[in-house]
PDB file of C-alpha atoms in Angstrom:
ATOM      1  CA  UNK A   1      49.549  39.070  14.530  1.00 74.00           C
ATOM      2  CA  UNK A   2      50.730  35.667  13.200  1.00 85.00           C
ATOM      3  CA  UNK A   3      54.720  35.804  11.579  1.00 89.00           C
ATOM      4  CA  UNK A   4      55.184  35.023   8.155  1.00 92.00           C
ATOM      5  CA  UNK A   5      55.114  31.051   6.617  1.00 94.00           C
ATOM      6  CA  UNK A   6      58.953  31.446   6.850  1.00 94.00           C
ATOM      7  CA  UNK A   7      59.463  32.836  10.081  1.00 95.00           C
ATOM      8  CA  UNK A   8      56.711  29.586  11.594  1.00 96.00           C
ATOM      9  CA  UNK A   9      59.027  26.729   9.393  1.00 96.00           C
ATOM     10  CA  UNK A  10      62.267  28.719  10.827  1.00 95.00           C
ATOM     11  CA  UNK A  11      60.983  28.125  14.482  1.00 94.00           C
ATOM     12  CA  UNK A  12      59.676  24.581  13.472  1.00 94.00           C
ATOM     13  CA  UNK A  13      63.922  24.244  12.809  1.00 94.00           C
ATOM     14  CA  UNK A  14      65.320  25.934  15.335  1.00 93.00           C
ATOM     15  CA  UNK A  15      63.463  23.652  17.913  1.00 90.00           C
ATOM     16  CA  UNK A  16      64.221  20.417  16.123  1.00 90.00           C
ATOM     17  CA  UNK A  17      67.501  21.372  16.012  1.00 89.00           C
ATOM     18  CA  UNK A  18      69.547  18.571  17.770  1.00 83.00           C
ATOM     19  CA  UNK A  19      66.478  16.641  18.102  1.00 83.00           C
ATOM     20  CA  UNK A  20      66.039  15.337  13.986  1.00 90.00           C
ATOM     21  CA  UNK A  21      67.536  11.878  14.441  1.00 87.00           C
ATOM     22  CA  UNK A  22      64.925  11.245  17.310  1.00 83.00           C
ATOM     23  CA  UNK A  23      62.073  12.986  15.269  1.00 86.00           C
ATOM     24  CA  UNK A  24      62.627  10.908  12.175  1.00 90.00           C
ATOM     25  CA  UNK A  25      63.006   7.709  14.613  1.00 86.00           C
ATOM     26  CA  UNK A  26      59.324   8.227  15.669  1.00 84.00           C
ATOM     27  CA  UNK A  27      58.052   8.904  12.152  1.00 89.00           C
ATOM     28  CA  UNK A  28      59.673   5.651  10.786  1.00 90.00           C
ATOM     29  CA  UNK A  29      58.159   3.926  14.011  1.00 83.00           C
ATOM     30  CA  UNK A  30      54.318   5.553  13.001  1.00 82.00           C
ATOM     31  CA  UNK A  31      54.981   3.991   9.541  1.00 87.00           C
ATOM     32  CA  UNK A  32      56.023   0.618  10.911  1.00 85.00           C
ATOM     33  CA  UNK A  33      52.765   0.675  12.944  1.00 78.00           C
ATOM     34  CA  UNK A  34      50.452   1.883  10.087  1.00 76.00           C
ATOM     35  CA  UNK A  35      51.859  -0.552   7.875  1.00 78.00           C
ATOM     36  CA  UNK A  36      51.422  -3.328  10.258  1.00 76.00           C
ATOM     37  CA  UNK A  37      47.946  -2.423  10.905  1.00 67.00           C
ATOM     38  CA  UNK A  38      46.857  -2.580   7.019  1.00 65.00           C
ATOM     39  CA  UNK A  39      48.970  -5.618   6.913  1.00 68.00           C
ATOM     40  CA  UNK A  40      46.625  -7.350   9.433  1.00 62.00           C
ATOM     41  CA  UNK A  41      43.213  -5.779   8.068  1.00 54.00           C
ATOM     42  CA  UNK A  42      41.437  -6.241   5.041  1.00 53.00           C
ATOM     43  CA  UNK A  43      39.080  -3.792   3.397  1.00 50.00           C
ATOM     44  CA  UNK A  44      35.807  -4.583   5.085  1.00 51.00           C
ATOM     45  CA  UNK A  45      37.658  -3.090   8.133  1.00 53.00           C
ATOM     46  CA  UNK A  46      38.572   0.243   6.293  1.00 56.00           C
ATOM     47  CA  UNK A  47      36.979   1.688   8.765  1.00 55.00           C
ATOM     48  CA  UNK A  48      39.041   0.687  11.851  1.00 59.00           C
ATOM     49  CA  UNK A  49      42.306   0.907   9.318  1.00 60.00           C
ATOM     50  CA  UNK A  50      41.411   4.661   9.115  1.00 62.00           C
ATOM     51  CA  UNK A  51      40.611   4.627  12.639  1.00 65.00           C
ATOM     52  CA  UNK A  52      43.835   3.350  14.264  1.00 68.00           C
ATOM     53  CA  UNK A  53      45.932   5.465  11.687  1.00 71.00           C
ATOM     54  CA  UNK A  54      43.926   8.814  12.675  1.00 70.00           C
ATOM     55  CA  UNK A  55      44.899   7.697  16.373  1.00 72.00           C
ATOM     56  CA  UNK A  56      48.824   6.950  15.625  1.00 75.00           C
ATOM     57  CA  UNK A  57      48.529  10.308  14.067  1.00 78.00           C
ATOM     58  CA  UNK A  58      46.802  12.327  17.340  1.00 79.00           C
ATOM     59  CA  UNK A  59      49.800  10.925  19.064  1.00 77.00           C
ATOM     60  CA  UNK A  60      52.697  11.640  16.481  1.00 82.00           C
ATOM     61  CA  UNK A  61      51.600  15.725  16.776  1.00 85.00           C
ATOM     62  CA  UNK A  62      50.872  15.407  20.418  1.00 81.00           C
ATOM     63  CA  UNK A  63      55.270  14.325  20.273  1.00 81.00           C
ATOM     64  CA  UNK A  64      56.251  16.770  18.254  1.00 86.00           C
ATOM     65  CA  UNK A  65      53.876  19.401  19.929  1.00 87.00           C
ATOM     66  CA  UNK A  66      55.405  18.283  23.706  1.00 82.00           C
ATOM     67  CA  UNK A  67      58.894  18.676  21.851  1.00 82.00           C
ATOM     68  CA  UNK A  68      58.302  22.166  20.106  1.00 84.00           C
ATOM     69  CA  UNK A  69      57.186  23.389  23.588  1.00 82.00           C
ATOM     70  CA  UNK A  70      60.611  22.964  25.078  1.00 71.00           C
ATOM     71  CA  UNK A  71      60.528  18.860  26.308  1.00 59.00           C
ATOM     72  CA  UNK A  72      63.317  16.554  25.423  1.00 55.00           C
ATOM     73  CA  UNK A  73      60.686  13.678  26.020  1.00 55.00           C
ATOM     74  CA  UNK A  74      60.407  11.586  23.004  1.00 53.00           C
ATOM     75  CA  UNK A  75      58.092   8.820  24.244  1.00 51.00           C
ATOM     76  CA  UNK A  76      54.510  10.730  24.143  1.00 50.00           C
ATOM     77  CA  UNK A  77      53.927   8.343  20.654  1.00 48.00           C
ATOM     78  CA  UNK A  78      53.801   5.338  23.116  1.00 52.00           C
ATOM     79  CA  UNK A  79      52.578   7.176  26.430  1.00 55.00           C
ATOM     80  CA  UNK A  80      49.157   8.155  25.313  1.00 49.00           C
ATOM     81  CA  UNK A  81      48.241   4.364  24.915  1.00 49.00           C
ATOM     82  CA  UNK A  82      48.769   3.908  27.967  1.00 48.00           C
ATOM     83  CA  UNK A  83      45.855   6.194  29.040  1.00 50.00           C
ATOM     84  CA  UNK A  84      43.420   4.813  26.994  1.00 49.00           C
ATOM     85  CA  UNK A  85      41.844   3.414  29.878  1.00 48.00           C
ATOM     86  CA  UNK A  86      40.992   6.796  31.865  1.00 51.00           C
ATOM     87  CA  UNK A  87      38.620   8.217  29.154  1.00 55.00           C
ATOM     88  CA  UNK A  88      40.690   9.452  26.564  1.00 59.00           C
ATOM     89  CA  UNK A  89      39.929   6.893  24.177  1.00 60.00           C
ATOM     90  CA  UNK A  90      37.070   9.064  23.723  1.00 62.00           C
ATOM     91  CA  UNK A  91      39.046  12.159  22.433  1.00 65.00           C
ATOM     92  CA  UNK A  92      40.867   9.709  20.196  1.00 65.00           C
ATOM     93  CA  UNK A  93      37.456   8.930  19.032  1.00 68.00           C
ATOM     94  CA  UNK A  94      36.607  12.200  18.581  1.00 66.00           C
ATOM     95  CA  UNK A  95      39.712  13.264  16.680  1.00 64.00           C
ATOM     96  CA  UNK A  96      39.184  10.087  14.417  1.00 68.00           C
ATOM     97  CA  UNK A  97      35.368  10.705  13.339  1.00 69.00           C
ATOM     98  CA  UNK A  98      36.521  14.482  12.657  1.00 63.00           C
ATOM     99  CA  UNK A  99      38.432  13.294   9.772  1.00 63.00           C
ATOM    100  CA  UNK A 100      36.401   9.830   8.940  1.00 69.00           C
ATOM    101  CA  UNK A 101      32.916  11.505   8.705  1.00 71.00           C
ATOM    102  CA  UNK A 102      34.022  14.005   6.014  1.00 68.00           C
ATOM    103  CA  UNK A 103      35.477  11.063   3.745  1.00 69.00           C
ATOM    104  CA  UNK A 104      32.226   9.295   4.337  1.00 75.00           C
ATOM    105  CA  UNK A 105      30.035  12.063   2.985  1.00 75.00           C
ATOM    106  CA  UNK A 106      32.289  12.697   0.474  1.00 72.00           C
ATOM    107  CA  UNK A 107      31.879   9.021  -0.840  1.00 73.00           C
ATOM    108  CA  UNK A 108      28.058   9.007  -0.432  1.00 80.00           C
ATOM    109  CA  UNK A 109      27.485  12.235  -2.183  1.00 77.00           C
ATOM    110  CA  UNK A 110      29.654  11.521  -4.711  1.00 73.00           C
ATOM    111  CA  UNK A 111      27.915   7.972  -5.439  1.00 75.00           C
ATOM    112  CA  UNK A 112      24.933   9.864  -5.624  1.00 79.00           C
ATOM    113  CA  UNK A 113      25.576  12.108  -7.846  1.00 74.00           C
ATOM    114  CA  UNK A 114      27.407   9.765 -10.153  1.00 70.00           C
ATOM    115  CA  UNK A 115      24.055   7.417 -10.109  1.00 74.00           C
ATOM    116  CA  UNK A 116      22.000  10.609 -10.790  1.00 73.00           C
ATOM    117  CA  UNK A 117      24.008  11.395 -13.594  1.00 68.00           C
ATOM    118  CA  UNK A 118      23.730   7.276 -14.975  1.00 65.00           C
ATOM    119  CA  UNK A 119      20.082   7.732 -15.211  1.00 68.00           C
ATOM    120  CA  UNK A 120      19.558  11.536 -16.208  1.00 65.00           C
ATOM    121  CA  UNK A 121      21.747  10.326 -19.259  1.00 58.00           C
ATOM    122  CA  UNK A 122      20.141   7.149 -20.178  1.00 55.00           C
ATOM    123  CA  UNK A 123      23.278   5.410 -18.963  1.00 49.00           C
ATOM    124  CA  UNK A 124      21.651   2.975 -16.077  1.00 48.00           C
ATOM    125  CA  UNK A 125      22.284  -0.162 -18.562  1.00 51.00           C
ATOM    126  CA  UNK A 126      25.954  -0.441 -17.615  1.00 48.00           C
ATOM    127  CA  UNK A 127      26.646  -3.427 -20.676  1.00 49.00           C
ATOM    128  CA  UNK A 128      25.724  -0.185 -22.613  1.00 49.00           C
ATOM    129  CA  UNK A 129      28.718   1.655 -21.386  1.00 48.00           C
ATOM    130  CA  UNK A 130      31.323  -0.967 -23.778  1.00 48.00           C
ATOM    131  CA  UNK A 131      29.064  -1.728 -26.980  1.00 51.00           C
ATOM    132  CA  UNK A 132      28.046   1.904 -28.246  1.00 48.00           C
ATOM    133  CA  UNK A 133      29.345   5.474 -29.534  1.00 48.00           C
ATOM    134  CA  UNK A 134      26.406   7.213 -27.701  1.00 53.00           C
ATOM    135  CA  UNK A 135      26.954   5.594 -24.374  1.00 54.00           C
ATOM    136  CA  UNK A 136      30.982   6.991 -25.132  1.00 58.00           C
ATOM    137  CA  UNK A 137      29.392  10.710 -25.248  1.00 60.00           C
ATOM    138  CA  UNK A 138      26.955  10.049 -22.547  1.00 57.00           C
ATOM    139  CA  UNK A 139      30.158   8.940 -20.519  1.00 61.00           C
ATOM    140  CA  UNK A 140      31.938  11.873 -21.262  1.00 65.00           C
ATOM    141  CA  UNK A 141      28.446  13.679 -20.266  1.00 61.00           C
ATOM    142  CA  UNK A 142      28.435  11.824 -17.139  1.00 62.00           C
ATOM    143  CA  UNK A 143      32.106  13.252 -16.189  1.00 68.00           C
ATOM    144  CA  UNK A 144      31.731  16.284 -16.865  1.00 70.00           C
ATOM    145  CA  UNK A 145      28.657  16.763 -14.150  1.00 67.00           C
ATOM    146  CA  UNK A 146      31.033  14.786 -11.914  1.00 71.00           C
ATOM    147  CA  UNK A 147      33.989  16.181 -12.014  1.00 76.00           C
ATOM    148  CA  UNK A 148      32.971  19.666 -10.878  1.00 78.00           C
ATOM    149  CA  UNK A 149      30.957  18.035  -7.596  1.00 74.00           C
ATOM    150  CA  UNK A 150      33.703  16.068  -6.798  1.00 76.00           C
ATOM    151  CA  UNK A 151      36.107  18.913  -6.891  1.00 81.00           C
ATOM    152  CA  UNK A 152      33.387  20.821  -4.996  1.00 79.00           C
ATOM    153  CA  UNK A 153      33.361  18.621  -2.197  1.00 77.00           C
ATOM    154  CA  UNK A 154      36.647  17.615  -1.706  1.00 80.00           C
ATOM    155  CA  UNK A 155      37.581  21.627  -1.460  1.00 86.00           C
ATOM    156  CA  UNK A 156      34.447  21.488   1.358  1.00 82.00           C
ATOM    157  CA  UNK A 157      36.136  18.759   3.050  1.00 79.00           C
ATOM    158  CA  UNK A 158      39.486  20.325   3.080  1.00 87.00           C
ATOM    159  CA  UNK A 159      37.793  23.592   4.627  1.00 89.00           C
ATOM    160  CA  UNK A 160      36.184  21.342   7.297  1.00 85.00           C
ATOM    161  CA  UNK A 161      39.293  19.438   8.336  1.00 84.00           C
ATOM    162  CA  UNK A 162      41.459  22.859   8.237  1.00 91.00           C
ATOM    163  CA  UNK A 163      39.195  23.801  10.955  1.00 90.00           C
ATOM    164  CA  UNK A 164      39.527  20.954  12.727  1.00 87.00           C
ATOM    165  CA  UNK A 165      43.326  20.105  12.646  1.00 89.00           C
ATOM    166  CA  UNK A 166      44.027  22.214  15.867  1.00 91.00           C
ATOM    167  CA  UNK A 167      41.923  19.648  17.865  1.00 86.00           C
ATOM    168  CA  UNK A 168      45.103  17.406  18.986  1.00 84.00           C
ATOM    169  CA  UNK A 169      46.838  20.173  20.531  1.00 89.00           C
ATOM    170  CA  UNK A 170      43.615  21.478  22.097  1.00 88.00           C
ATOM    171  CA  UNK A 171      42.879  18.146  23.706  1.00 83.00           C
ATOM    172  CA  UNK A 172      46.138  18.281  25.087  1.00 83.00           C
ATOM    173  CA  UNK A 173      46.575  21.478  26.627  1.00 87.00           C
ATOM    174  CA  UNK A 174      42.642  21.315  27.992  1.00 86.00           C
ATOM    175  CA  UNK A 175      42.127  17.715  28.623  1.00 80.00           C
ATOM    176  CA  UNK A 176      38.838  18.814  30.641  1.00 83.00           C
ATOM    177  CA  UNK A 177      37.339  19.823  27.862  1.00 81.00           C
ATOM    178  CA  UNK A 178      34.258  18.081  26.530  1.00 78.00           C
ATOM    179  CA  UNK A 179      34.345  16.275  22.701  1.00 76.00           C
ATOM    180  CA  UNK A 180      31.995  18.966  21.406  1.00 78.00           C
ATOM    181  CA  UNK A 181      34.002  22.170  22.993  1.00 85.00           C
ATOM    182  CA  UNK A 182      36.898  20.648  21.789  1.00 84.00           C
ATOM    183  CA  UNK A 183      35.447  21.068  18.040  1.00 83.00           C
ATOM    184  CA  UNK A 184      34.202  24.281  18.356  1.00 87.00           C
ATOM    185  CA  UNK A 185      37.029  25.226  20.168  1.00 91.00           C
ATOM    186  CA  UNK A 186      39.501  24.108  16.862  1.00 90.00           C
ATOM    187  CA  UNK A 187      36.885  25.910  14.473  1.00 90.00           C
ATOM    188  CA  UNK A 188      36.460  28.909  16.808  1.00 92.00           C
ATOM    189  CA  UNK A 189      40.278  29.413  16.592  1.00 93.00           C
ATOM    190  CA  UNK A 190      40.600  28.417  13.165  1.00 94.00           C
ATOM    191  CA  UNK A 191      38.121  30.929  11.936  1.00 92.00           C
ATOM    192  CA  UNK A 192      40.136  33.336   9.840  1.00 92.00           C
ATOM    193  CA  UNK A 193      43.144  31.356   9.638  1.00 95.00           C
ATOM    194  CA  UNK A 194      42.299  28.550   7.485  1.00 96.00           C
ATOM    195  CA  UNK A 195      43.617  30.151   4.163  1.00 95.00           C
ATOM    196  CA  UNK A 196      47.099  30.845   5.825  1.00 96.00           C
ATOM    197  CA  UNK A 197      47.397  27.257   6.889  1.00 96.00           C
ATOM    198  CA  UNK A 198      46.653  26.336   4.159  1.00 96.00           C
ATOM    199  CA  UNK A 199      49.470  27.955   2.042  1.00 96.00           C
ATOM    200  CA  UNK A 200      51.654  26.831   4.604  1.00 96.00           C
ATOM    201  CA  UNK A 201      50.775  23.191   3.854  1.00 96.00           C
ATOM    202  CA  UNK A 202      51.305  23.867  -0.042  1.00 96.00           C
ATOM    203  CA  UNK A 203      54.838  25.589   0.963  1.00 96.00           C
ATOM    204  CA  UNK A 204      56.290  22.024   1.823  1.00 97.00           C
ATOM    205  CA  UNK A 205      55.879  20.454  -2.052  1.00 96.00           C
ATOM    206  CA  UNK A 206      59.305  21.671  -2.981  1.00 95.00           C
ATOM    207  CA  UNK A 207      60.434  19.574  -0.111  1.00 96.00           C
ATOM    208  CA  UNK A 208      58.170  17.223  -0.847  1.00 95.00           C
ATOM    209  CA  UNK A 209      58.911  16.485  -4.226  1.00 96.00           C
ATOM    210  CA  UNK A 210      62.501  15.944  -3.518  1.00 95.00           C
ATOM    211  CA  UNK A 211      61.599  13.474  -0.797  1.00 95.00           C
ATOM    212  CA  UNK A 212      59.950  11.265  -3.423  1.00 94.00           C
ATOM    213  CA  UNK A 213      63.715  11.816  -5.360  1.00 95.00           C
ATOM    214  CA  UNK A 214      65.568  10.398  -2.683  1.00 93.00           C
ATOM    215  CA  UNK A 215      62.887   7.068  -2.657  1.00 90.00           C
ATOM    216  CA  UNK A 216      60.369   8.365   0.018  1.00 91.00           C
ATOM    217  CA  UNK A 217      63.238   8.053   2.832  1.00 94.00           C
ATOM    218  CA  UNK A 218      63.277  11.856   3.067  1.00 95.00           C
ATOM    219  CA  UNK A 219      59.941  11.969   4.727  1.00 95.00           C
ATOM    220  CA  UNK A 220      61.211  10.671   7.524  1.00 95.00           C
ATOM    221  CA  UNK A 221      62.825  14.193   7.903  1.00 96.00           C
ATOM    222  CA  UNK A 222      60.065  16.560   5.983  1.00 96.00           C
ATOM    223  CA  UNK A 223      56.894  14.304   7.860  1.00 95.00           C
ATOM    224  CA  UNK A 224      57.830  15.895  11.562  1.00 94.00           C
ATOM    225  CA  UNK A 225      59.153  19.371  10.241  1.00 96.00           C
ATOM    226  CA  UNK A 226      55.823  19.837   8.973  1.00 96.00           C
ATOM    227  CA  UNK A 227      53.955  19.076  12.201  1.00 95.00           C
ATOM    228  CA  UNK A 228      56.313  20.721  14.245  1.00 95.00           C
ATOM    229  CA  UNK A 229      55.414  24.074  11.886  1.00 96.00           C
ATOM    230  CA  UNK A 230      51.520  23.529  12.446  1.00 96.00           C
ATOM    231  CA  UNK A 231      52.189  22.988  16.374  1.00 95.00           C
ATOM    232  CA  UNK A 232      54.350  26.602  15.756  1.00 96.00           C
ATOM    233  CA  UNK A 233      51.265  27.807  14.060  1.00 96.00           C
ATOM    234  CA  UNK A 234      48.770  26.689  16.924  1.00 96.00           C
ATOM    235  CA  UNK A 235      51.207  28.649  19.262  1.00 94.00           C
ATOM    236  CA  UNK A 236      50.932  31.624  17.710  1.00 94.00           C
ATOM    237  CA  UNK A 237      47.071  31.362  17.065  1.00 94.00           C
ATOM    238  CA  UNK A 238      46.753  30.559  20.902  1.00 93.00           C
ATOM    239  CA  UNK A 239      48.602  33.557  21.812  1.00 90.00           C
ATOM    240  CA  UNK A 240      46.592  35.697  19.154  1.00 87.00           C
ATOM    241  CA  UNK A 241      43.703  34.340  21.218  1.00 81.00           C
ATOM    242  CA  UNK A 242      44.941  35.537  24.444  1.00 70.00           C
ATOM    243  CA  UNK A 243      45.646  39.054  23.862  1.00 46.00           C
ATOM    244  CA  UNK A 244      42.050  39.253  23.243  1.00 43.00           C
ATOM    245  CA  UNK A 245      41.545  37.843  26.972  1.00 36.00           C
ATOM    246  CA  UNK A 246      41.588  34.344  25.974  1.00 46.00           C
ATOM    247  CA  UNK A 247      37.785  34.027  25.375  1.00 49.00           C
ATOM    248  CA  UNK A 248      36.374  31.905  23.489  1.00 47.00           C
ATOM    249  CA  UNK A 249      32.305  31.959  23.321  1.00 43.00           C
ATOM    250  CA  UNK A 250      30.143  29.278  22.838  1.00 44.00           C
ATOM    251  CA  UNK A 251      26.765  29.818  21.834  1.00 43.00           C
ATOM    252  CA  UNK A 252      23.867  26.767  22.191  1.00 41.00           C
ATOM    253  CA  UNK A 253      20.404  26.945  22.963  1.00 36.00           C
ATOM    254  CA  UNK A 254      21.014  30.630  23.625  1.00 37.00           C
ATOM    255  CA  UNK A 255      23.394  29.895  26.828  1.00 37.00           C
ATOM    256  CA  UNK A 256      26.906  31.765  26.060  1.00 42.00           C
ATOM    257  CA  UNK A 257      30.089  30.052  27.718  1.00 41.00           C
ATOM    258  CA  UNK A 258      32.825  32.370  28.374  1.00 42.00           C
ATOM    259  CA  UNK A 259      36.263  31.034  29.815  1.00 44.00           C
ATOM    260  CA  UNK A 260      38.355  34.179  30.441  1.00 41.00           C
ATOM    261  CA  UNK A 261      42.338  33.801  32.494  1.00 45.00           C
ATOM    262  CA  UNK A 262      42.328  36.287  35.286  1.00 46.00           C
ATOM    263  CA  UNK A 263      44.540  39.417  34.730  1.00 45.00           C
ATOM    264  CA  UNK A 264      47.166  39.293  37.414  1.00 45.00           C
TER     265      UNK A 264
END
């Protein structure tokens, strides 16, 4: 059974303890490099932007993960470049479409629902929208079917990527592992979970909201205590998954995989 929220941040500080000046080092160096790389891109290359930052991301946990688990080395954020060129640029890939494609059906549903509403309220003449009381009300219309979708799918996309936020640490402690098994391997884990996550993201806005007090500098501090209490939580969902034997069953085209430890 997983501990309490307070117990999983108390573990995230006990193993950053001695270790925050480094941790805060590599989250000012992931800004630098995020910065830098929507410094040198404009918006027709959102795409890459979003890309790249996912990427710099995969390797900030992958850090903090290697550091929760008892190593003093701080370097991981620049190491995992380095094997781009052996075939993990495809987990990188993976790990960046896993949180693009989401955003990218949430923009094209939401477009189409907002053009649906424009015509099923008369409202396709946009010069309309500035000259006349009605096209006011058929505005306010137009919201009000829009808000609710949007607020729809931005709660579905928030399920989806809480199901697939385990997938860094997964494709480091199985690099073997396939792009698709690494997915279902995240949601298989995930799967009862989410909502506890979940309120342990939300448990960080006290901290957060002083951050933004102190001019944003505090993040430096708050960004790699969070991730250090979702690699905490990943620990203790792993080992909920081995005292069941550590199975984890795939079903597809009615073949089951089953990868079970030995019992010593």
């Amino acid at each position: 059974m997983l501990t309490s929220l307070s117990e999983i941040r108390s573990r995230a500080r006990q193993s950053l303890n001695g270790h925050w000046g480094q941790a805060a080092l590599i989250t000012l160096v992931l800004f630098i490099f995020t910065s830098m790389v929507s410094l040198v891109a404009n918006i027709p290359f959102l795409t890459w932007i979003t890309m790249v930052t996912v990427i710099l991301e995969y390797s900030y946990s992958v850090a903090l993960y290697r550091c929760h688990r008892g190593s003093d080395e701080y370097d991981d954020l620049f190491n995992l470049f380095i094997d781009l060129g052996n075939g993990k640029w495809k987990m990188y890939l993976l790990y960046s479409l896993a949180y693009i494609i989401p955003l990218l059906i949430l923009i094209v549903i939401v477009t189409a629902i907002y053009i649906a509403a424009l015509y099923f309220a008369d409202l396709t003449d946009f010069s309309m929208l500035a000259n006349t009381h009605d096209s006011i009300s058929g505005t306010i219309a137009v919201l009000g079917i829009i808000w609710p979708c949007v607020v729809l799918i931005v709660i579905m996309v928030v399920y989806i990527q809480l199901g697939m936020i385990l997938v860094p640490y997964i494709i480091f402690d199985h690099p073997e592992l396939g792009c698709v098994d690494v997915l279902r391997r995240s949601w298989f884990m995930m799967n009862g979970y989410k909502w506890k996550l979940f309120l342990l993201q939300l448990s960080f806005i006290g901290w957060g909201i002083l951050c933004v007090l102190t001019l944003m500098i505090g993040f430096l501090w708050l960004r790699p205590y969070i991730y250090t209490s979702i690699a905490e939580f990943y620990l203790q969902v792993k080992a909920e998954h081995g005292e069941l034997g550590d199975q984890v069953i795939y079903e597809e085209d009615e073949v089951e995989v089953v990868e079970a430890e030995e019992i010593g």
